[in-house]
């Protein structure tokens, strides 16, 4: 009988007001989830993939192919420190600034049956918790700042305040901004030698250089520069785990006898990943309303500019380790979802 999922949330907040309009808030927010839905390949031999052996004969249901049950056995946790400074709109100025430092961990890939992030290694042998690690949606840091202000032009303001036509053109404008910046989501890596596991980290993924080891890093190309479109990370910071074999262990060929292999061919516990590209963008809105002396009419003008600085937001790099395409970025982050390049739109609305 499947147990239903359940969640427990925790919240602790401290708030202090500096003035009648400005306040500061800091707090902890977290949650734990149990019995999350997960699916996995259940028709796997409860051991290592042995080089040279017919693994189909060792499967629990050797005469069947894929068997993927859905079970409620996943767990997750989320912990975050959140801070916020808010100034209520007064005297032509208001803003909201927030910062979140967080970490999400789970062993339930989402959505169910997700395979593009590597999936489970072998729950029949390792258990699900062996793959407990950073969530696919994990974001360690996020900052946002949203000010709104009235421009100092026109009647009653500091500049161009003589009224008349000048006031009608430049007076009464307000502007709002949204600045967002966050660190990248994790990119999960996969071993390239068919073990079905994660690679082993041997150095800083964002350190350049190195010489590939033919046994553990076959066809690896060491990056001469990282954090670039050609090489976001250095593949030579990782090595393949050894493959299990029926024969003798042979470090020169990265082989280990299956009887003494244990979980080594599947790589270390937890998901092996590197942080992908983050993003930052600035959006701007400019708006004004003015009345018309006829049936209480008003005209509203508005201009919006998305990604004002035209800053690119890069997509995920390749998670492979072999060849020149390892760690390469070939797309933008928001392709097909929202504008990547600078986009402006204008609107006029008449009300009466």
XYZ file of N, CA, C and O in Angstrom, residues 26-218:
772
model
N 14.007 39.580 8.067
C 14.926 38.468 7.827
C 14.315 37.215 8.442
O 13.644 37.285 9.486
N 14.504 36.093 7.800
C 13.879 34.886 8.313
C 14.422 33.622 7.684
O 15.169 33.646 6.700
N 14.024 32.524 8.284
C 14.350 31.195 7.778
C 13.069 30.542 7.300
O 12.033 30.609 7.979
N 13.134 29.926 6.135
C 12.028 29.127 5.624
C 12.569 27.794 5.132
O 13.599 27.746 4.455
N 11.880 26.749 5.502
C 12.315 25.428 5.084
C 11.155 24.461 5.019
O 10.047 24.764 5.474
N 11.418 23.308 4.458
C 10.385 22.280 4.369
C 11.045 20.924 4.185
O 12.183 20.817 3.704
N 10.323 19.888 4.592
C 10.723 18.510 4.322
C 9.526 17.803 3.710
O 8.377 18.059 4.082
N 9.785 16.943 2.754
C 8.728 16.184 2.074
C 9.082 14.711 2.117
O 10.251 14.338 1.969
N 8.057 13.913 2.303
C 8.246 12.462 2.357
C 7.214 11.773 1.460
O 6.161 12.317 1.168
N 7.550 10.568 1.043
C 6.675 9.741 0.205
C 6.344 10.432 -1.120
O 5.212 10.372 -1.599
N 7.346 11.073 -1.715
C 7.151 11.696 -3.022
C 7.088 10.619 -4.103
O 7.738 9.580 -4.016
N 6.319 10.902 -5.137
C 6.213 9.948 -6.235
C 7.508 9.901 -7.043
O 8.132 10.926 -7.296
N 7.880 8.723 -7.435
C 9.084 8.534 -8.227
C 8.895 7.288 -9.094
O 8.156 6.358 -8.731
N 9.517 7.276 -10.239
C 9.519 6.093 -11.091
C 10.957 5.725 -11.414
O 11.830 6.592 -11.474
N 11.211 4.434 -11.613
C 12.570 3.972 -11.859
C 12.525 2.674 -12.652
O 11.479 2.026 -12.771
N 13.661 2.306 -13.181
C 13.767 1.067 -13.937
C 13.991 -0.076 -12.944
O 15.095 -0.253 -12.413
N 12.929 -0.832 -12.670
C 12.994 -1.881 -11.654
C 13.603 -3.181 -12.178
O 14.007 -4.042 -11.390
N 13.681 -3.311 -13.498
C 14.184 -4.557 -14.070
C 15.692 -4.471 -14.273
O 16.204 -4.556 -15.401
N 16.421 -4.271 -13.159
C 17.871 -4.172 -13.199
C 18.482 -5.211 -12.257
O 17.943 -5.480 -11.176
N 19.607 -5.761 -12.664
C 20.374 -6.659 -11.805
C 20.859 -5.889 -10.592
O 21.373 -4.766 -10.710
N 20.697 -6.468 -9.418
C 21.091 -5.800 -8.179
C 22.597 -5.926 -7.971
O 23.081 -6.591 -7.038
N 23.329 -5.311 -8.870
C 24.787 -5.342 -8.820
C 25.344 -4.468 -9.917
O 24.631 -3.642 -10.510
N 26.604 -4.633 -10.221
C 27.254 -3.811 -11.236
C 27.016 -4.342 -12.641
O 26.751 -5.538 -12.837
N 27.091 -3.450 -13.601
C 27.101 -3.863 -14.997
C 28.472 -4.467 -15.277
O 29.488 -3.778 -15.203
N 28.488 -5.737 -15.605
C 29.748 -6.453 -15.749
C 30.141 -6.520 -17.215
O 29.378 -7.009 -18.054
N 31.321 -6.020 -17.506
C 31.806 -6.029 -18.880
C 31.957 -7.477 -19.368
O 32.559 -8.315 -18.698
N 31.381 -7.747 -20.504
C 31.507 -9.069 -21.099
C 30.435 -10.050 -20.676
O 30.382 -11.171 -21.201
N 29.562 -9.680 -19.729
C 28.508 -10.580 -19.267
C 27.181 -10.222 -19.930
O 26.943 -9.067 -20.291
N 26.324 -11.226 -20.092
C 24.979 -10.992 -20.630
C 24.100 -10.519 -19.476
O 23.554 -11.329 -18.719
N 23.937 -9.205 -19.335
C 23.241 -8.652 -18.180
C 21.748 -8.946 -18.218
O 21.091 -8.950 -17.174
N 21.196 -9.212 -19.402
C 19.769 -9.495 -19.476
C 19.413 -10.753 -18.699
O 18.351 -10.844 -18.077
N 20.311 -11.736 -18.701
C 20.046 -12.976 -17.982
C 20.064 -12.784 -16.471
O 19.550 -13.631 -15.728
N 20.654 -11.696 -16.012
C 20.742 -11.431 -14.576
C 19.624 -10.519 -14.078
O 19.522 -10.279 -12.882
N 18.780 -10.044 -15.000
C 17.687 -9.172 -14.600
C 16.629 -9.953 -13.827
O 16.438 -11.149 -14.061
N 15.916 -9.288 -12.908
C 14.850 -9.963 -12.158
C 13.804 -10.571 -13.084
O 13.281 -11.656 -12.801
N 13.493 -9.878 -14.175
C 12.528 -10.378 -15.162
C 13.235 -10.408 -16.518
O 13.062 -9.515 -17.345
N 14.066 -11.448 -16.685
C 14.978 -11.453 -17.830
C 14.255 -11.547 -19.167
O 14.813 -11.211 -20.202
N 12.982 -12.011 -19.142
C 12.253 -12.137 -20.399
C 11.420 -10.906 -20.709
O 10.655 -10.879 -21.679
N 11.551 -9.871 -19.888
C 10.847 -8.614 -20.117
C 11.847 -7.505 -20.404
O 13.044 -7.631 -20.133
N 11.328 -6.419 -20.928
C 12.178 -5.261 -21.188
C 12.102 -4.269 -20.039
O 12.525 -4.553 -18.917
N 11.532 -3.105 -20.309
C 11.459 -2.049 -19.309
C 10.306 -2.289 -18.339
O 9.183 -2.572 -18.748
N 10.597 -2.170 -17.055
C 9.588 -2.233 -15.998
C 9.775 -0.989 -15.129
O 10.798 -0.853 -14.458
N 8.822 -0.068 -15.175
C 8.968 1.206 -14.471
C 7.764 1.452 -13.555
O 6.800 2.102 -13.951
N 7.814 0.944 -12.335
C 6.722 1.214 -11.397
C 6.806 2.642 -10.850
O 7.859 3.282 -10.898
N 5.687 3.142 -10.349
C 5.638 4.431 -9.657
C 5.429 4.147 -8.176
O 4.466 3.473 -7.799
N 6.345 4.624 -7.361
C 6.292 4.383 -5.920
C 6.372 5.702 -5.170
O 6.883 6.702 -5.685
N 5.871 5.709 -3.947
C 5.912 6.905 -3.090
C 7.002 6.722 -2.041
O 6.729 6.501 -0.859
N 8.257 6.852 -2.478
C 9.377 6.620 -1.562
C 10.394 7.754 -1.588
O 11.447 7.671 -0.964
N 10.106 8.826 -2.311
C 11.059 9.923 -2.434
C 11.037 10.849 -1.232
O 10.036 10.971 -0.517
N 12.168 11.516 -1.008
C 12.288 12.495 0.076
C 12.935 13.766 -0.472
O 13.649 13.740 -1.477
N 12.682 14.875 0.194
C 13.323 16.137 -0.196
C 13.391 17.059 1.012
O 12.650 16.884 2.000
N 14.281 18.032 0.926
C 14.384 19.059 1.966
C 14.764 20.381 1.312
O 15.449 20.403 0.282
N 14.296 21.454 1.918
C 14.608 22.793 1.422
C 14.890 23.692 2.616
O 14.140 23.691 3.606
N 15.990 24.421 2.550
C 16.360 25.356 3.610
C 16.775 26.670 2.970
O 17.500 26.681 1.963
N 16.321 27.782 3.555
C 16.649 29.076 2.960
C 16.726 30.161 4.022
O 16.014 30.129 5.039
N 17.620 31.099 3.781
C 17.703 32.345 4.543
C 17.194 33.444 3.630
O 17.702 33.616 2.520
N 16.196 34.195 4.079
C 15.575 35.208 3.243
C 15.598 36.555 3.946
O 15.288 36.648 5.135
N 15.974 37.580 3.207
C 16.025 38.943 3.745
C 15.290 39.885 2.799
O 15.320 39.698 1.574
N 14.635 40.885 3.368
C 13.850 41.812 2.556
C 13.882 43.204 3.175
O 13.746 43.365 4.386
N 14.065 44.214 2.334
C 13.948 45.621 2.729
C 12.862 46.248 1.864
O 12.908 46.138 0.628
N 11.896 46.884 2.503
C 10.763 47.447 1.764
C 10.509 48.891 2.196
O 10.529 49.203 3.391
N 10.310 49.745 1.210
C 9.882 51.124 1.466
C 8.556 51.346 0.758
O 8.481 51.261 -0.469
N 7.522 51.592 1.519
C 6.224 51.854 0.928
C 6.276 53.144 0.115
O 6.986 54.085 0.468
N 5.512 53.180 -0.956
C 5.559 54.327 -1.850
C 5.089 55.579 -1.119
O 3.978 55.644 -0.600
N 5.971 56.562 -1.050
C 5.670 57.836 -0.393
C 6.628 58.887 -0.917
O 7.811 58.605 -1.168
N 6.115 60.106 -1.115
C 6.944 61.214 -1.608
C 7.661 60.859 -2.911
O 8.818 61.233 -3.128
N 6.977 60.114 -3.745
C 7.517 59.819 -5.070
C 8.513 58.683 -5.133
O 9.162 58.491 -6.172
N 8.670 57.898 -4.046
C 9.661 56.823 -4.062
C 9.169 55.621 -3.250
O 8.635 55.771 -2.149
N 9.372 54.448 -3.790
C 9.112 53.196 -3.092
C 9.987 52.114 -3.685
O 10.399 52.198 -4.847
N 10.308 51.087 -2.909
C 11.126 49.998 -3.444
C 10.961 48.744 -2.597
O 10.521 48.775 -1.439
N 11.350 47.635 -3.206
C 11.374 46.341 -2.535
C 12.636 45.622 -2.974
O 12.859 45.411 -4.171
N 13.486 45.271 -2.007
C 14.715 44.531 -2.288
C 14.680 43.231 -1.493
O 14.346 43.234 -0.302
N 15.013 42.123 -2.135
C 14.985 40.832 -1.454
C 16.176 39.982 -1.877
O 16.677 40.086 -3.004
N 16.619 39.135 -0.947
C 17.745 38.241 -1.202
C 17.433 36.885 -0.571
O 16.924 36.816 0.561
N 17.721 35.813 -1.297
C 17.489 34.460 -0.805
C 18.741 33.624 -1.001
O 19.318 33.590 -2.090
N 19.147 32.973 0.067
C 20.252 32.015 0.033
C 19.663 30.671 0.428
O 19.149 30.519 1.546
N 19.689 29.681 -0.471
C 18.932 28.465 -0.231
C 19.641 27.241 -0.791
O 20.598 27.340 -1.573
N 19.121 26.080 -0.397
C 19.629 24.813 -0.925
C 18.491 23.796 -0.888
O 17.808 23.648 0.126
N 18.287 23.123 -2.000
C 17.245 22.108 -2.135
C 17.911 20.765 -2.427
O 18.782 20.680 -3.297
N 17.503 19.724 -1.697
C 18.045 18.386 -1.874
C 16.886 17.400 -2.007
O 15.862 17.548 -1.338
N 17.050 16.389 -2.854
C 16.026 15.354 -2.952
C 16.594 14.109 -3.617
O 17.728 14.098 -4.106
N 15.805 13.040 -3.582
C 16.148 11.830 -4.342
C 14.981 11.440 -5.244
O 14.886 10.281 -5.667
N 14.117 12.390 -5.532
C 12.954 12.151 -6.390
C 13.053 13.071 -7.597
O 12.772 14.263 -7.504
N 13.504 12.511 -8.712
C 13.641 13.316 -9.920
C 12.276 13.815 -10.366
O 11.275 13.099 -10.295
N 12.255 15.045 -10.809
C 10.993 15.667 -11.235
C 11.176 16.288 -12.608
O 12.188 16.946 -12.849
N 10.225 16.076 -13.538
C 9.001 15.294 -13.375
C 9.276 13.798 -13.325
O 10.398 13.370 -13.524
N 8.222 13.020 -13.037
C 8.374 11.580 -12.894
C 8.979 10.996 -14.171
O 8.580 11.331 -15.277
N 9.949 10.107 -13.973
C 10.565 9.445 -15.119
C 11.622 10.282 -15.809
O 12.032 9.962 -16.911
N 12.072 11.345 -15.147
C 13.047 12.224 -15.793
C 14.325 11.462 -16.086
O 14.861 10.768 -15.233
N 14.811 11.564 -17.302
C 16.031 10.859 -17.687
C 17.115 11.812 -18.177
O 18.287 11.451 -18.185
N 16.740 13.035 -18.551
C 17.748 13.925 -19.118
C 18.758 14.396 -18.086
O 19.804 14.894 -18.421
N 18.439 14.210 -16.778
C 19.387 14.575 -15.734
C 20.107 13.350 -15.192
O 20.667 13.383 -14.101
N 20.092 12.256 -15.924
C 20.832 11.081 -15.499
C 19.958 9.995 -14.917
O 20.194 8.814 -15.128
N 18.928 10.355 -14.169
C 18.062 9.359 -13.563
C 18.761 8.585 -12.453
O 19.886 8.889 -12.054
N 18.085 7.560 -11.967
C 18.648 6.741 -10.899
C 19.698 5.793 -11.463
O 19.577 5.279 -12.575
N 20.697 5.511 -10.646
C 21.771 4.652 -11.110
C 21.390 3.167 -11.037
O 21.457 2.463 -12.030
N 20.994 2.689 -9.902
C 20.527 1.312 -9.761
C 19.917 1.151 -8.374
O 20.576 0.637 -7.460
N 18.652 1.558 -8.189
C 18.048 1.472 -6.850
C 17.984 0.056 -6.296
O 18.024 -0.128 -5.078
N 17.880 -0.968 -7.160
C 17.848 -2.343 -6.669
C 19.129 -2.718 -5.927
O 19.119 -3.582 -5.044
N 20.222 -2.059 -6.290
C 21.529 -2.350 -5.686
C 21.941 -1.277 -4.681
O 22.409 -1.578 -3.582
N 21.738 -0.021 -5.037
C 22.240 1.091 -4.236
C 21.199 1.702 -3.304
O 21.555 2.355 -2.328
N 19.919 1.521 -3.630
C 18.872 2.226 -2.898
C 18.667 3.616 -3.489
O 19.527 4.156 -4.202
N 17.540 4.208 -3.192
C 17.235 5.538 -3.748
C 18.100 6.629 -3.128
O 18.481 7.591 -3.786
N 18.408 6.502 -1.845
C 19.128 7.579 -1.156
C 20.557 7.743 -1.657
O 21.201 8.751 -1.368
N 21.053 6.773 -2.400
C 22.384 6.923 -2.983
C 22.407 8.083 -3.981
O 23.456 8.658 -4.249
N 21.242 8.420 -4.535
C 21.133 9.523 -5.485
C 20.552 10.777 -4.840
O 20.042 11.657 -5.541
N 20.627 10.881 -3.522
C 20.147 12.077 -2.824
C 21.157 13.203 -3.036
O 22.333 13.087 -2.687
N 20.696 14.285 -3.649
C 21.598 15.399 -3.939
C 20.826 16.628 -4.345
O 19.612 16.723 -4.124
N 21.508 17.581 -4.945
C 20.881 18.842 -5.324
C 19.689 18.614 -6.239
O 19.749 17.809 -7.174
N 18.593 19.322 -5.970
C 17.411 19.244 -6.826
C 17.738 19.809 -8.206
O 18.632 20.653 -8.360
N 16.999 19.375 -9.191
C 17.202 19.917 -10.534
C 16.893 21.405 -10.588
O 17.410 22.125 -11.444
N 16.035 21.884 -9.677
C 15.646 23.302 -9.655
C 16.413 24.091 -8.597
O 16.036 25.221 -8.290
N 17.468 23.530 -8.045
C 18.206 24.182 -6.963
C 18.837 25.491 -7.432
O 19.552 25.529 -8.431
N 18.567 26.564 -6.713
C 19.173 27.873 -6.960
C 19.742 28.355 -5.629
O 18.992 28.600 -4.680
N 21.046 28.511 -5.542
C 21.676 28.844 -4.266
C 21.452 30.302 -3.869
O 21.237 30.599 -2.694
N 21.511 31.220 -4.826
C 21.385 32.632 -4.482
C 20.494 33.350 -5.490
O 20.572 33.084 -6.688
N 19.668 34.246 -4.952
C 18.798 35.046 -5.818
C 18.611 36.426 -5.196
O 18.353 36.554 -3.996
N 18.736 37.445 -6.038
C 18.594 38.841 -5.606
C 17.638 39.553 -6.542
O 17.705 39.380 -7.759
N 16.738 40.328 -5.975
C 15.854 41.155 -6.798
C 15.697 42.529 -6.154
O 15.723 42.664 -4.926
N 15.539 43.543 -6.990
C 15.386 44.922 -6.531
C 14.384 45.610 -7.443
O 14.570 45.638 -8.665
N 13.311 46.146 -6.849
C 12.228 46.740 -7.641
C 11.882 48.126 -7.094
O 11.044 48.250 -6.200
N 12.518 49.163 -7.611
C 12.155 50.520 -7.190
C 11.062 51.123 -8.080
O 10.925 50.743 -9.250
N 10.303 52.019 -7.517
C 9.324 52.792 -8.274
C 9.454 54.241 -7.829
O 9.448 54.539 -6.634
N 9.594 55.167 -8.783
C 9.782 56.557 -8.425
C 9.099 57.481 -9.422
O 8.885 57.124 -10.583
N 8.797 58.639 -8.935
C 8.210 59.689 -9.767
C 9.330 60.598 -10.241
O 10.131 61.082 -9.433
N 9.408 60.825 -11.545
C 10.516 61.617 -12.086
C 10.390 63.081 -11.668
O 9.285 63.639 -11.612
N 11.517 63.733 -11.396
C 11.492 65.103 -10.849
C 11.343 66.174 -11.926
O 12.104 67.154 -11.968
N 10.374 66.024 -12.821
C 10.164 66.995 -13.891
C 8.712 67.451 -13.881
O 7.795 66.683 -13.577
N 8.491 68.708 -14.245
C 7.140 69.235 -14.351
C 6.732 70.105 -13.175
O 7.528 70.405 -12.271
N 5.495 70.520 -13.192
C 4.968 71.442 -12.176
C 5.113 70.849 -10.762
O 4.752 69.707 -10.510
N 5.660 71.667 -9.861
C 5.858 71.240 -8.487
C 7.091 70.397 -8.265
O 7.352 69.966 -7.136
N 7.863 70.124 -9.320
C 9.067 69.315 -9.192
C 10.314 70.195 -9.278
O 10.240 71.414 -9.462
N 11.463 69.576 -9.180
C 12.706 70.317 -9.124
C 13.138 70.840 -10.485
O 13.745 71.924 -10.584
N 12.826 70.143 -11.549
C 13.297 70.529 -12.878
C 12.119 70.763 -13.819
O 11.061 70.129 -13.697
N 12.338 71.671 -14.805
C 11.348 71.961 -15.847
C 9.946 72.131 -15.249
O 8.975 71.504 -15.658
N 9.851 73.042 -14.288
C 8.630 73.171 -13.481
C 7.812 74.415 -13.776
O 7.088 74.904 -12.909
N 7.889 74.938 -14.982
C 7.166 76.173 -15.303
C 5.753 75.929 -15.798
O 5.018 76.869 -16.058
N 5.372 74.702 -15.953
C 4.012 74.418 -16.399
C 3.869 74.547 -17.905
O 4.837 74.574 -18.671
N 2.607 74.648 -18.357
C 2.334 74.809 -19.780
C 2.629 73.559 -20.571
O 2.464 72.428 -20.111
N 3.099 73.782 -21.803
C 3.369 72.674 -22.708
C 4.481 71.771 -22.170
O 4.411 70.536 -22.282
N 5.502 72.376 -21.564
C 6.615 71.584 -21.030
C 6.123 70.617 -19.970
O 6.476 69.431 -19.944
N 5.248 71.112 -19.083
C 4.705 70.249 -18.042
C 3.847 69.133 -18.643
O 3.877 67.984 -18.186
N 3.100 69.451 -19.690
C 2.254 68.442 -20.320
C 3.085 67.332 -20.959
O 2.657 66.179 -21.020
N 4.286 67.682 -21.437
C 5.126 66.695 -22.121
C 5.972 65.892 -21.136
O 6.022 64.655 -21.203
N 6.646 66.569 -20.197
C 7.613 65.871 -19.341
C 7.136 65.681 -17.905
O 7.760 64.935 -17.140
N 6.058 66.307 -17.511
C 5.612 66.207 -16.129
C 4.750 64.978 -15.873
O 4.088 64.449 -16.770
N 4.759 64.519 -14.631
C 3.874 63.438 -14.214
C 4.290 62.038 -14.589
O 3.512 61.096 -14.410
N 5.501 61.864 -15.078
C 5.955 60.522 -15.456
C 6.453 59.755 -14.234
O 7.114 60.297 -13.357
N 6.118 58.490 -14.196
C 6.624 57.579 -13.173
C 7.362 56.420 -13.844
O 7.092 56.108 -15.013
N 8.269 55.833 -13.086
C 9.043 54.720 -13.636
C 9.197 53.630 -12.595
O 9.250 53.904 -11.396
N 9.243 52.420 -13.057
C 9.510 51.281 -12.178
C 10.540 50.380 -12.847
O 10.586 50.264 -14.078
N 11.354 49.754 -12.020
C 12.435 48.907 -12.489
C 12.340 47.546 -11.807
O 11.890 47.444 -10.665
N 12.795 46.529 -12.491
C 12.935 45.204 -11.889
C 14.319 44.670 -12.257
O 14.611 44.426 -13.434
N 15.161 44.540 -11.242
C 16.485 43.948 -11.439
C 16.485 42.567 -10.797
O 16.126 42.413 -9.629
N 16.884 41.548 -11.573
C 16.937 40.175 -11.075
C 18.308 39.583 -11.363
O 18.867 39.782 -12.441
N 18.826 38.854 -10.389
C 20.084 38.133 -10.583
C 20.026 36.863 -9.752
O 19.560 36.890 -8.610
N 20.483 35.761 -10.335
C 20.497 34.514 -9.583
C 21.596 33.603 -10.093
O 22.048 33.714 -11.236
N 22.036 32.714 -9.223
C 23.032 31.725 -9.613
C 22.376 30.632 -10.447
O 21.147 30.523 -10.501
N 23.188 29.808 -11.082
C 22.670 28.826 -12.023
C 22.188 27.546 -11.368
O 22.578 27.201 -10.248
N 21.352 26.823 -12.102
C 20.894 25.504 -11.664
C 22.009 24.477 -11.870
O 22.903 24.670 -12.690
N 21.969 23.365 -11.137
C 23.023 22.360 -11.298
C 22.927 21.631 -12.639
O 21.835 21.373 -13.145
N 24.089 21.313 -13.185
C 24.201 20.496 -14.393
C 24.759 19.143 -13.971
O 25.887 19.057 -13.486
N 23.976 18.089 -14.128
C 24.388 16.764 -13.680
C 25.202 16.073 -14.762
O 24.797 16.016 -15.923
N 26.335 15.547 -14.362
C 27.276 14.943 -15.298
C 27.095 13.429 -15.333
O 26.597 12.826 -14.382
N 27.523 12.821 -16.406
C 27.436 11.364 -16.557
C 28.788 10.811 -16.984
O 29.507 11.431 -17.775
N 29.117 9.653 -16.439
C 30.348 8.981 -16.852
C 30.229 8.577 -18.321
O 29.144 8.290 -18.822
N 31.354 8.512 -18.994
C 31.333 8.257 -20.444
C 31.735 6.838 -20.802
O 31.867 6.521 -21.991
N 31.928 5.957 -19.806
C 32.415 4.618 -20.128
C 31.367 3.531 -19.933
O 31.701 2.350 -19.789
N 30.087 3.903 -19.916
C 29.031 2.912 -19.889
C 28.777 2.260 -18.552
O 28.113 1.222 -18.489
N 29.262 2.829 -17.468
C 29.018 2.244 -16.149
C 27.620 2.585 -15.641
O 27.133 1.954 -14.705
N 26.999 3.594 -16.228
C 25.702 4.033 -15.733
C 25.811 4.872 -14.477
O 24.819 5.045 -13.758
N 26.998 5.401 -14.195
C 27.214 6.157 -12.974
C 27.641 7.578 -13.220
O 27.648 8.077 -14.351
N 27.987 8.243 -12.125
C 28.510 9.599 -12.187
C 30.033 9.560 -12.173
O 30.649 8.634 -11.610
N 30.680 10.568 -12.751
C 32.139 10.613 -12.707
C 32.636 11.020 -11.319
O 31.863 11.491 -10.480
N 33.906 10.853 -11.101
C 34.553 11.242 -9.856
C 35.245 12.582 -10.053
O 35.965 12.779 -11.034
N 35.053 13.487 -9.128
C 35.706 14.794 -9.222
C 37.123 14.684 -8.696
O 37.362 14.163 -7.603
N 38.075 15.218 -9.471
C 39.484 15.147 -9.072
C 40.123 16.520 -8.914
O 41.226 16.625 -8.373
N 39.455 17.588 -9.385
C 39.994 18.939 -9.231
C 38.872 19.948 -9.401
O 37.701 19.576 -9.565
N 39.216 21.213 -9.390
C 38.236 22.293 -9.527
C 37.635 22.281 -10.931
O 38.361 22.424 -11.919
N 36.304 22.133 -11.060
C 35.688 22.105 -12.394
C 35.876 23.389 -13.185
O 35.773 23.373 -14.416
N 36.156 24.484 -12.501
C 36.326 25.755 -13.203
C 37.785 26.189 -13.270
O 38.087 27.329 -13.596
N 38.676 25.269 -12.959
C 40.092 25.502 -13.180
C 40.481 25.000 -14.560
O 40.081 23.913 -14.975
N 41.255 25.758 -15.287
C 41.618 25.399 -16.659
C 42.865 24.523 -16.689
O 43.593 24.412 -15.711
N 43.079 23.910 -17.870
C 44.297 23.146 -18.100
C 44.196 21.693 -17.676
O 43.134 21.185 -17.326
N 45.341 21.018 -17.732
C 45.418 19.609 -17.369
C 45.775 18.739 -18.557
O 45.761 19.175 -19.720
N 46.103 17.489 -18.258
C 46.413 16.497 -19.287
C 45.537 15.277 -19.043
O 45.571 14.706 -17.949
N 44.725 14.859 -20.011
C 43.812 13.738 -19.781
C 44.542 12.409 -19.606
O 45.536 12.144 -20.280
N 44.048 11.611 -18.674
C 44.577 10.268 -18.459
C 43.885 9.312 -19.415
O 42.657 9.219 -19.420
N 44.622 8.593 -20.267
C 43.983 7.725 -21.265
C 43.062 6.675 -20.650
O 42.097 6.262 -21.283
N 43.365 6.211 -19.434
C 42.574 5.146 -18.827
C 41.260 5.660 -18.260
O 40.201 5.072 -18.479
N 41.318 6.749 -17.525
C 40.123 7.247 -16.830
C 39.474 8.431 -17.529
O 38.347 8.799 -17.188
N 40.164 9.025 -18.496
C 39.631 10.194 -19.208
C 39.815 10.032 -20.717
O 40.391 10.877 -21.382
N 39.287 8.951 -21.281
C 39.483 8.719 -22.726
C 38.732 9.739 -23.565
O 37.564 10.035 -23.321
